[in-house]
Tab-separated table of C-alpha atoms in Angstrom:
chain	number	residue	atom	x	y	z
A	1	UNK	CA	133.400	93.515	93.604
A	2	UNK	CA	132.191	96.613	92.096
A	3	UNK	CA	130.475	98.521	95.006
A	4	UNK	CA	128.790	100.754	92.508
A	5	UNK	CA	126.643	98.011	91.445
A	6	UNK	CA	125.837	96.255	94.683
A	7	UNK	CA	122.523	98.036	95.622
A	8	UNK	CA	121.158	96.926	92.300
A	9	UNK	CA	122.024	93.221	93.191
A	10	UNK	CA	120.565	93.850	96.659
A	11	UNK	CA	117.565	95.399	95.215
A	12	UNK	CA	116.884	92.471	92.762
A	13	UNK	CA	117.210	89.824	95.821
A	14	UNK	CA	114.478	91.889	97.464
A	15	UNK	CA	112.087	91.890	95.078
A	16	UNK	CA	112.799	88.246	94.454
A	17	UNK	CA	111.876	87.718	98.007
A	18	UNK	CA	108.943	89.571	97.872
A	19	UNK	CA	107.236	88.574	94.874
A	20	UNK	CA	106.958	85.576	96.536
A	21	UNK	CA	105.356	86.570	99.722
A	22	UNK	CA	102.804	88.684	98.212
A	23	UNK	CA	99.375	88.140	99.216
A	24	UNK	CA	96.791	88.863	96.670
A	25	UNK	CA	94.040	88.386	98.334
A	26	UNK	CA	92.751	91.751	98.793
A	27	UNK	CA	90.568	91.629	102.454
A	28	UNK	CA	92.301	92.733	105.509
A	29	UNK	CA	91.928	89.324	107.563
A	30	UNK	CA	95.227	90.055	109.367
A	31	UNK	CA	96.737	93.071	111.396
A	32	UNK	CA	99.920	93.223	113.740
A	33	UNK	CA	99.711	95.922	116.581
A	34	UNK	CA	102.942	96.498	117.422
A	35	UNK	CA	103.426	99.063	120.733
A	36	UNK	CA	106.828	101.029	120.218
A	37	UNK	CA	109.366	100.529	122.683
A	38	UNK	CA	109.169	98.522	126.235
A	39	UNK	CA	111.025	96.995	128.609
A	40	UNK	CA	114.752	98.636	128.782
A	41	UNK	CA	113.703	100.808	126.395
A	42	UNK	CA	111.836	103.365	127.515
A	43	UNK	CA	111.362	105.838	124.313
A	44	UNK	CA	110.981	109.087	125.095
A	45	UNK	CA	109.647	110.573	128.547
A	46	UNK	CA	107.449	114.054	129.429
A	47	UNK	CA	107.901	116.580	131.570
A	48	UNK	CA	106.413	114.726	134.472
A	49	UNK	CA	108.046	111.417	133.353
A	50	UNK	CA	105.273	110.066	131.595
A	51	UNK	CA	107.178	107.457	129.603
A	52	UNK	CA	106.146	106.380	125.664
A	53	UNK	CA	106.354	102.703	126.393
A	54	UNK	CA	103.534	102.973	128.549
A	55	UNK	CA	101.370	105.040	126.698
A	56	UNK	CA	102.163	103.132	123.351
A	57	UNK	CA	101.291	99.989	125.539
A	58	UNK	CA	97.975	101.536	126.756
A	59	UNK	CA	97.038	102.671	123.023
A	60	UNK	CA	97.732	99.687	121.269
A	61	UNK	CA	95.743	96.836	123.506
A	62	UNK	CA	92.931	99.640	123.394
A	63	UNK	CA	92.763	99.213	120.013
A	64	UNK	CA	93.246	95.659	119.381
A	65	UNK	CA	90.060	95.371	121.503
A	66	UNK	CA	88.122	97.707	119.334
A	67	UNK	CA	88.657	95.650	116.342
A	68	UNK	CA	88.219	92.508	118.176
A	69	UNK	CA	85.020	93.318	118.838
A	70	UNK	CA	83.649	95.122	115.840
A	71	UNK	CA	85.519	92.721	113.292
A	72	UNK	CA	85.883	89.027	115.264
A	73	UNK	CA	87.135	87.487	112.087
A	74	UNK	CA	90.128	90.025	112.266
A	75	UNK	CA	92.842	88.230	113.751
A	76	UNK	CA	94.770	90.689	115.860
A	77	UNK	CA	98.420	90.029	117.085
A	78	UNK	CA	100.914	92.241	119.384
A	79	UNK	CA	104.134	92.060	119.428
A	80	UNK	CA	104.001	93.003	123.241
A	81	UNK	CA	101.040	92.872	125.996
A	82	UNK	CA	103.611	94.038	128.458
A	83	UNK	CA	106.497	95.826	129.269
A	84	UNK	CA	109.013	93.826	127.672
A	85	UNK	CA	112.058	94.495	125.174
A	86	UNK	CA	111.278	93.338	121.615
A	87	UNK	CA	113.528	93.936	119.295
A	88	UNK	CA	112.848	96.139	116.080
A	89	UNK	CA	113.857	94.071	113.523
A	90	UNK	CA	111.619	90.978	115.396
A	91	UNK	CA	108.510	93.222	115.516
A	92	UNK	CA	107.967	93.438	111.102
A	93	UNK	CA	109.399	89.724	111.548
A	94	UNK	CA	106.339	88.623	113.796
A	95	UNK	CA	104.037	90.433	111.112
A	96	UNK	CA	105.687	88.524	108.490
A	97	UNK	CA	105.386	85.397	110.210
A	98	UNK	CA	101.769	85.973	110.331
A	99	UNK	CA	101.204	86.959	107.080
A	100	UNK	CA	99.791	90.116	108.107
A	101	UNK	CA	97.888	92.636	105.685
A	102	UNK	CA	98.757	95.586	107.465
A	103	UNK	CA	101.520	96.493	110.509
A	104	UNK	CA	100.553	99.300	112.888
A	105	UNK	CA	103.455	101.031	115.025
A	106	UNK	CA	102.413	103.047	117.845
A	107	UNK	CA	104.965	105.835	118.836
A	108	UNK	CA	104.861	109.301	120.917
A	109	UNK	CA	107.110	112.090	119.887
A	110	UNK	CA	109.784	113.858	120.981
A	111	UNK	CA	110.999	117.825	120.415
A	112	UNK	CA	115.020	118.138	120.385
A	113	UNK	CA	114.176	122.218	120.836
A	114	UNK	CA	111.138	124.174	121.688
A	115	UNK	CA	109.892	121.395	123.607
A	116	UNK	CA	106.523	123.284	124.427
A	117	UNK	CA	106.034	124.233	121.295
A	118	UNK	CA	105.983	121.483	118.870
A	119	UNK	CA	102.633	119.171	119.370
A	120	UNK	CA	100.457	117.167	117.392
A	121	UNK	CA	100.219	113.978	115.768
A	122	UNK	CA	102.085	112.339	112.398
A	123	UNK	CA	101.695	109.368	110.674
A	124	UNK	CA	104.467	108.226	108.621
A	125	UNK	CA	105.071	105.577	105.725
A	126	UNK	CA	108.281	104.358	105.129
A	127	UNK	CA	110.325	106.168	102.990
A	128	UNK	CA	113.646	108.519	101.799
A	129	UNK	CA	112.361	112.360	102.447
A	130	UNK	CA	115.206	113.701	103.817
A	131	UNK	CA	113.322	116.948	105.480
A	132	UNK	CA	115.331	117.427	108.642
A	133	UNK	CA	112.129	117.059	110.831
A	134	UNK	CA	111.549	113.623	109.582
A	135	UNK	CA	115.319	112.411	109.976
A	136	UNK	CA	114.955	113.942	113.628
A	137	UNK	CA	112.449	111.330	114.013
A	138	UNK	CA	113.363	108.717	112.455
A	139	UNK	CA	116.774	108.506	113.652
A	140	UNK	CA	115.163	108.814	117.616
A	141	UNK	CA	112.818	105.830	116.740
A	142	UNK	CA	116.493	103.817	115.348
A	143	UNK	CA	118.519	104.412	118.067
A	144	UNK	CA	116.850	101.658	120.038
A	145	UNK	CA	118.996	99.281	117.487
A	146	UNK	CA	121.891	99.557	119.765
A	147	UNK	CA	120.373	98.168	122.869
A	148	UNK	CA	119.983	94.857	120.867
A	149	UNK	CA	122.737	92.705	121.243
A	150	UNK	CA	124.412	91.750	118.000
A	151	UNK	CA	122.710	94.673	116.033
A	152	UNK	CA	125.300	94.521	113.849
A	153	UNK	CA	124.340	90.950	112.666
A	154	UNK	CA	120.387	91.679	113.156
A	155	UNK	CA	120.688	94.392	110.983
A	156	UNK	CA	123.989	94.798	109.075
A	157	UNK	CA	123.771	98.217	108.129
A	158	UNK	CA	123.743	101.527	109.481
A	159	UNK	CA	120.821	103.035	110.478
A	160	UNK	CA	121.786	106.156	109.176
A	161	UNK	CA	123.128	105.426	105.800
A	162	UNK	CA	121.503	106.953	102.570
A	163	UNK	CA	122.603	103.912	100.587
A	164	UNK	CA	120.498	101.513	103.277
A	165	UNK	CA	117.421	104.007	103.440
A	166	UNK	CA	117.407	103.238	99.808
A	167	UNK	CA	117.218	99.794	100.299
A	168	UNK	CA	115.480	99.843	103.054
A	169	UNK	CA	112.365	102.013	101.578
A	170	UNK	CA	112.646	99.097	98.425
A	171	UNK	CA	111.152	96.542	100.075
A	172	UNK	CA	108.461	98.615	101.505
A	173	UNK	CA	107.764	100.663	97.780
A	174	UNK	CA	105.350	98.052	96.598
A	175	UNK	CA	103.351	98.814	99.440
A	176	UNK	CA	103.559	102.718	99.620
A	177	UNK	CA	99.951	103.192	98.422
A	178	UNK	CA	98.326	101.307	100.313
A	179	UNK	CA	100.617	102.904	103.245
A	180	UNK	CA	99.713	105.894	102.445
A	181	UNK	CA	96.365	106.059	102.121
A	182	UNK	CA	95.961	104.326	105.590
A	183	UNK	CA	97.989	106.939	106.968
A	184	UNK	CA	95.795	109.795	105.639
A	185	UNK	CA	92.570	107.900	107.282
A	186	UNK	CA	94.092	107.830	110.496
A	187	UNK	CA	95.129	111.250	110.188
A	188	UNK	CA	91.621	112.470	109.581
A	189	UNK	CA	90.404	110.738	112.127
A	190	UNK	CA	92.623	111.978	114.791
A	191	UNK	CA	91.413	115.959	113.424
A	192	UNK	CA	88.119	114.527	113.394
A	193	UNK	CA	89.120	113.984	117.377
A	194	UNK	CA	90.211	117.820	117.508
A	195	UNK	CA	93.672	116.834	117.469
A	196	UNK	CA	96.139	118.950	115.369
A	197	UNK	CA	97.412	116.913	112.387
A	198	UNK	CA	100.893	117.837	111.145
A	199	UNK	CA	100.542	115.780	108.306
A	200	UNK	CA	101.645	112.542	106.240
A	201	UNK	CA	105.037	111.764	106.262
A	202	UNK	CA	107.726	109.450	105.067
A	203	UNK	CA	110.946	108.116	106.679
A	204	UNK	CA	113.362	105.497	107.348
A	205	UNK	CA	112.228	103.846	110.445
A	206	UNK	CA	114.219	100.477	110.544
A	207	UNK	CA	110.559	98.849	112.712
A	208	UNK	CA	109.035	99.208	108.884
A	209	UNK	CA	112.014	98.329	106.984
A	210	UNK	CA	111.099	94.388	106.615
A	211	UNK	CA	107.216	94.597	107.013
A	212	UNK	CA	105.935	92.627	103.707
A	213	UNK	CA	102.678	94.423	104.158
A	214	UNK	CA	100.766	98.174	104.260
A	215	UNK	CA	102.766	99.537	107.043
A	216	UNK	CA	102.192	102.788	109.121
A	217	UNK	CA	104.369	104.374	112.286
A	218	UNK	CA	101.662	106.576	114.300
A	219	UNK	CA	103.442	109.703	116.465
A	220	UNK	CA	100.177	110.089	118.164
A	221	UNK	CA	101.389	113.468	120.210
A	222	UNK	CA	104.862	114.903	121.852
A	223	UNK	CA	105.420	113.856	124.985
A	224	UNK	CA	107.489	116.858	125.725
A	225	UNK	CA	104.616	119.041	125.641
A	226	UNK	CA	103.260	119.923	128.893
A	227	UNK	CA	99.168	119.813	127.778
A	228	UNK	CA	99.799	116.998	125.062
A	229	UNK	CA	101.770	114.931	127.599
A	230	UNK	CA	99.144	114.902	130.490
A	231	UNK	CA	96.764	114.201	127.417
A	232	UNK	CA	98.847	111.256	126.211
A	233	UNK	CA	99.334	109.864	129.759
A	234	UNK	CA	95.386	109.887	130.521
A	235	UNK	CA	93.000	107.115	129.793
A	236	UNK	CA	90.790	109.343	128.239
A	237	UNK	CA	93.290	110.483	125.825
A	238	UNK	CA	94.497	106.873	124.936
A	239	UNK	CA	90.770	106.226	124.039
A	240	UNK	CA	90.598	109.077	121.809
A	241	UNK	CA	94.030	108.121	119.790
A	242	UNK	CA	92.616	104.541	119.865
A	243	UNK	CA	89.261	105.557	118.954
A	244	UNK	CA	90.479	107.409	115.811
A	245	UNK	CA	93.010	104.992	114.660
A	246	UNK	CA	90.231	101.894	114.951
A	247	UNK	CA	87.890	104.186	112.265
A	248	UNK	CA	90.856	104.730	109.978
A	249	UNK	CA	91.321	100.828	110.248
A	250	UNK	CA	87.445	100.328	110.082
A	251	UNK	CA	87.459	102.857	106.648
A	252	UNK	CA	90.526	101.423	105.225
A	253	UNK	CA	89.335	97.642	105.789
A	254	UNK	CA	85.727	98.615	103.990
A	255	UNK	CA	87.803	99.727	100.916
A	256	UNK	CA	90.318	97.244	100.721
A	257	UNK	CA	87.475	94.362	100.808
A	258	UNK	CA	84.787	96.339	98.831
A	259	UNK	CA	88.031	96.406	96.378
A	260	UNK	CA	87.088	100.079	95.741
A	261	UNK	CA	90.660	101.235	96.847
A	262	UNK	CA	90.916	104.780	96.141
A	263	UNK	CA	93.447	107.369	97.320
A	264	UNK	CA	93.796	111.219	97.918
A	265	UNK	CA	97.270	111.702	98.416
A	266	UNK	CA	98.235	113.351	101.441
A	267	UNK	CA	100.341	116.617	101.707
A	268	UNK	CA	103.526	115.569	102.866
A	269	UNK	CA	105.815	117.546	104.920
A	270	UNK	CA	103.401	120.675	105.306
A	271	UNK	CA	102.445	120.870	109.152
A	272	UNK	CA	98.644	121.529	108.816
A	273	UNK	CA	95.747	121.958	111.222
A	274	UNK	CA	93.822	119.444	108.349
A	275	UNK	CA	94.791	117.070	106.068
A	276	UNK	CA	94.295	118.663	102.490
A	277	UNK	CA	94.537	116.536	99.477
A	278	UNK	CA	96.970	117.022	96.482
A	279	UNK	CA	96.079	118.661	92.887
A	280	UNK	CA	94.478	115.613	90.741
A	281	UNK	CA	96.056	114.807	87.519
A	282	UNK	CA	94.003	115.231	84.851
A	283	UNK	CA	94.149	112.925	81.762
A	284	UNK	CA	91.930	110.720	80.376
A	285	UNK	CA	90.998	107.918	82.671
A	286	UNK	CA	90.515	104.600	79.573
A	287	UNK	CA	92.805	102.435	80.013
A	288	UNK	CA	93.893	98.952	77.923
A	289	UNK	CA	96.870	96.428	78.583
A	290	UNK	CA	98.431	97.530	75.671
A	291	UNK	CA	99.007	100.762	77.444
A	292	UNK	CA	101.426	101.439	80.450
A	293	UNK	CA	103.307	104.492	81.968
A	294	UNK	CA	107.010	104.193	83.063
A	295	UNK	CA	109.131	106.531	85.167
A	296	UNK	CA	112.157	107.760	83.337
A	297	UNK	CA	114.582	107.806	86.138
A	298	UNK	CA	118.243	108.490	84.348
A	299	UNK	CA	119.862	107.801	80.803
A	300	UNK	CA	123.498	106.134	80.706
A	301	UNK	CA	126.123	105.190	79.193
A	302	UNK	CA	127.348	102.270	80.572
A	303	UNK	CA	125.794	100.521	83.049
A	304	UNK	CA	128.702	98.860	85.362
A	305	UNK	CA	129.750	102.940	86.050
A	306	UNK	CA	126.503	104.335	86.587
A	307	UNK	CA	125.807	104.956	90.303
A	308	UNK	CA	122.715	102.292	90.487
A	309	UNK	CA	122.357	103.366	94.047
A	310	UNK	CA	120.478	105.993	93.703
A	311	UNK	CA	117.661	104.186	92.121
A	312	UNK	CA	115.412	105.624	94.693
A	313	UNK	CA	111.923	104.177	95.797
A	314	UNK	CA	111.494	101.799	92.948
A	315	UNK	CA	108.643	99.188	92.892
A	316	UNK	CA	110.670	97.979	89.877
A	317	UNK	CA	113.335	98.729	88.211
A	318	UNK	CA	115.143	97.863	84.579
A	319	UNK	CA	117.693	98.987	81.837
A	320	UNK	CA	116.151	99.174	78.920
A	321	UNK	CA	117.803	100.959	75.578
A	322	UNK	CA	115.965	102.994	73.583
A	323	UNK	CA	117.874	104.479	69.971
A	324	UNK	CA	121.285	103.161	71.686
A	325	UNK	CA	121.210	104.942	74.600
A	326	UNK	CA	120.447	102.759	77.793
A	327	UNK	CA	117.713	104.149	80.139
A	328	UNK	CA	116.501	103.227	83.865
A	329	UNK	CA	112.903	103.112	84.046
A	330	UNK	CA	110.605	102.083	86.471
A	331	UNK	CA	108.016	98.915	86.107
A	332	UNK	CA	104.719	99.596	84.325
A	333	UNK	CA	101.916	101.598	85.688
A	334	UNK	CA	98.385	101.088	84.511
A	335	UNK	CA	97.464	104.810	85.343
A	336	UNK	CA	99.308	108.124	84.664
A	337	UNK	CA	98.356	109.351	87.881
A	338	UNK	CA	99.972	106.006	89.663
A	339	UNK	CA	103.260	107.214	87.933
A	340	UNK	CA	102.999	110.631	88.573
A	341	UNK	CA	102.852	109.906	92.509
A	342	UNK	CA	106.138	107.367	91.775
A	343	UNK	CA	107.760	110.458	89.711
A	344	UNK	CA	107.063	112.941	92.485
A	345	UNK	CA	108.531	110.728	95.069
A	346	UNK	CA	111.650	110.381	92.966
A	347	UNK	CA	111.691	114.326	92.255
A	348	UNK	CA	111.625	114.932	96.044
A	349	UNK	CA	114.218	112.248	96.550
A	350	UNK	CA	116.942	114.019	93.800
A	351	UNK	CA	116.038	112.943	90.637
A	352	UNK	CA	114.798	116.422	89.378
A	353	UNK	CA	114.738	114.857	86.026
A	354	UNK	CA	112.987	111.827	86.213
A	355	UNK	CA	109.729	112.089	83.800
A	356	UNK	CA	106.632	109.625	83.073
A	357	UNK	CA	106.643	108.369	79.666
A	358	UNK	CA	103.503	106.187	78.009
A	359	UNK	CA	104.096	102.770	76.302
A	360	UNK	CA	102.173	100.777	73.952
A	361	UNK	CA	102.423	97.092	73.346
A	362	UNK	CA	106.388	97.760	74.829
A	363	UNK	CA	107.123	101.153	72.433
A	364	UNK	CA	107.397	104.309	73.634
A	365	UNK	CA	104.638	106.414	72.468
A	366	UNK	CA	103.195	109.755	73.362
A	367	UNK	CA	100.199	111.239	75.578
A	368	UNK	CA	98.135	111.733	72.348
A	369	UNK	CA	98.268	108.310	71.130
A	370	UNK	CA	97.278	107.362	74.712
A	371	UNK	CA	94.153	109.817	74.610
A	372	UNK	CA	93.245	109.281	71.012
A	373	UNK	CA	92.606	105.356	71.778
């Protein structure tokens, strides 16, 4: 078999699995709580042994209570009341089993160095940013894979492969937006809390990897911080991370069912005391189905020796040739900014040269055309 070519195959299995599992009803009727870690796994532990799996625990029924009561058509589901073992790959399984519209994961976090220094909370989508901070994390959160027996089967992959993250972040891509802007809310909720926000982020947490739903991994504070830890470990400070997450949840659900879903992306990687929103694109807003913007990821020669893995973060992805050279492009967008946020994510991800180009009725055109209509 040509390996080259094998993530492509895998990537058009996924979306052939998930096309059919979408959901298009648009209200948030569903939502999976899922409390990180338990049982034999204990996560990560403070400086007077506070452990994560029993402030994740505490957090997570606090919260499922809060929407019980303000939303009792909400159906809410854990994937642990108690300190028990679940494994990862079971946790985005019981959300798909339920048909969930959005996954919550509820994590504390650790510092490797300068463990009373680094505090603050993070909320991260699933993704392929490879800034060493978020691998740090991300690989912490993973290493809980090999306490499952037959992870190997469960999974088969490596946690820590580039070639899987890609994958992995596939099946989540269609979702990202949604993602996204959830994790924003909850992150201006929790500075709304006087907590210090460090910001939106993205990595390759394998509890996300098969969640066919808006999914969101909340590092609600470093245990390894002497103040944040005996604020972590206190009732009152599980209320308060509860407390900000529910009104994220409460905002997000509003939009979803008003269908007025509307996004400020989030500046990711860039610790900040505030979530500040990025530079709008400007461009003129009309819009017709005759119109659609496509990513430009890479032009090539032949497609059996091109190195498909590195399709990064696609919702979709084709070949298409253009004057008899053979291009892969994203899917369609219906707004430049929507493909602007897809470019950017491919920029940070190593395609420096990926660019949006605008299509009418299926033939590339340019930005004027688009304007002019």
């Amino acid at each position: 078999m040509n390996y080259k070519i094998l993530p492509f195959l895998l990537i058009i299995g996924i979306f052939s699995w998930s096309s059919s599992e979408t959901n298009t009803d648009n209200l948030v009727q569903t939502i999976v709580i899922d409390a990180g870690h338990g049982g034999k796994d204990s996560g990560c532990s403070g400086p007077t042994n506070a452990k994560e799996k029993y402030v994740t625990l505490a957090v997570a029924l606090k919260l499922g209570e809060k929407i019980k009561t303000a939303f009792p058509n909400v159906k809410v589901v854990y994937t642990r009341e108690k300190d028990v073992f679940v494994e990862l790959h079971k946790r985005a399984e019981i959300a798909n089993e339920h048909k969930a519209d959005l996954f919550i994961s509820i994590h504390c976090n650790a510092a490797i160095t300068g463990k009373n220094k680094a505090f603050g909370s993070e909320t991260y989508a699933l993704g392929l940013h490879r800034a060493d901070d978020n691998l740090e994390v991300m690989k912490r959160e993973n290493d809980v894979i090999l306490l499952e027996e037959n992870y190997e089967e469960n999974y088969d992959y490596d946690p820590y492969s580039t070639e899987n993250h890609i994958i992995n972040s596939l099946i989540q891509s269609k979702y990202l937006e949604q993602s996204i802007n959830f994790a924003t809310k909850i992150e201006r909720e929790l500075v709304s809390s006087e907590r210090k926000s460090r910001g939106v982020k993205q990595a390759g947490f394998a509890v996300l990897r098969g969640a066919a739903m808006p999914a969101v991994l909340v590092e609600s504070g470093f245990l390894t911080h002497n103040t944040e830890e005996k604020f972590l470990n206190s009732k009152e400070g599980q209320e308060v991370i509860a407390d900000a997450i529910f009104r994220a949840f409460k905002a997000y659900k509003t939009e979803l069912d008003g269908k007025q879903f509307s996004i400020k992306s989030p500046v990711l990687e860039k610790p900040s005391p505030a979530i500040l929103a990025e530079e709008r694109y400007v461009v003129n807003v009309k819009n017709s189905r005759n119109f659609e913007f496509k990513v430009q990821l890479a032009a090539i020669s032949n497609v059996e020796n091109s190195n498909l893995a590195a399709l990064i973060e696609a919702d979709k992805v084709e070949i298409i040739e253009e004057n008899g050279v053979k291009k892969v492009v994203s899917e369609g967008f219906k707004t430049y900014e929507e493909a602007v946020a897809a470019k950017k994510s491919w920029v940070e991800a190593g395609f420096t040269d990926a660019f949006v180009a605008v299509y009418k009725n299926g033939i590339r055109t340019t930005m004027a055309d688009y304007n002019a209509k």
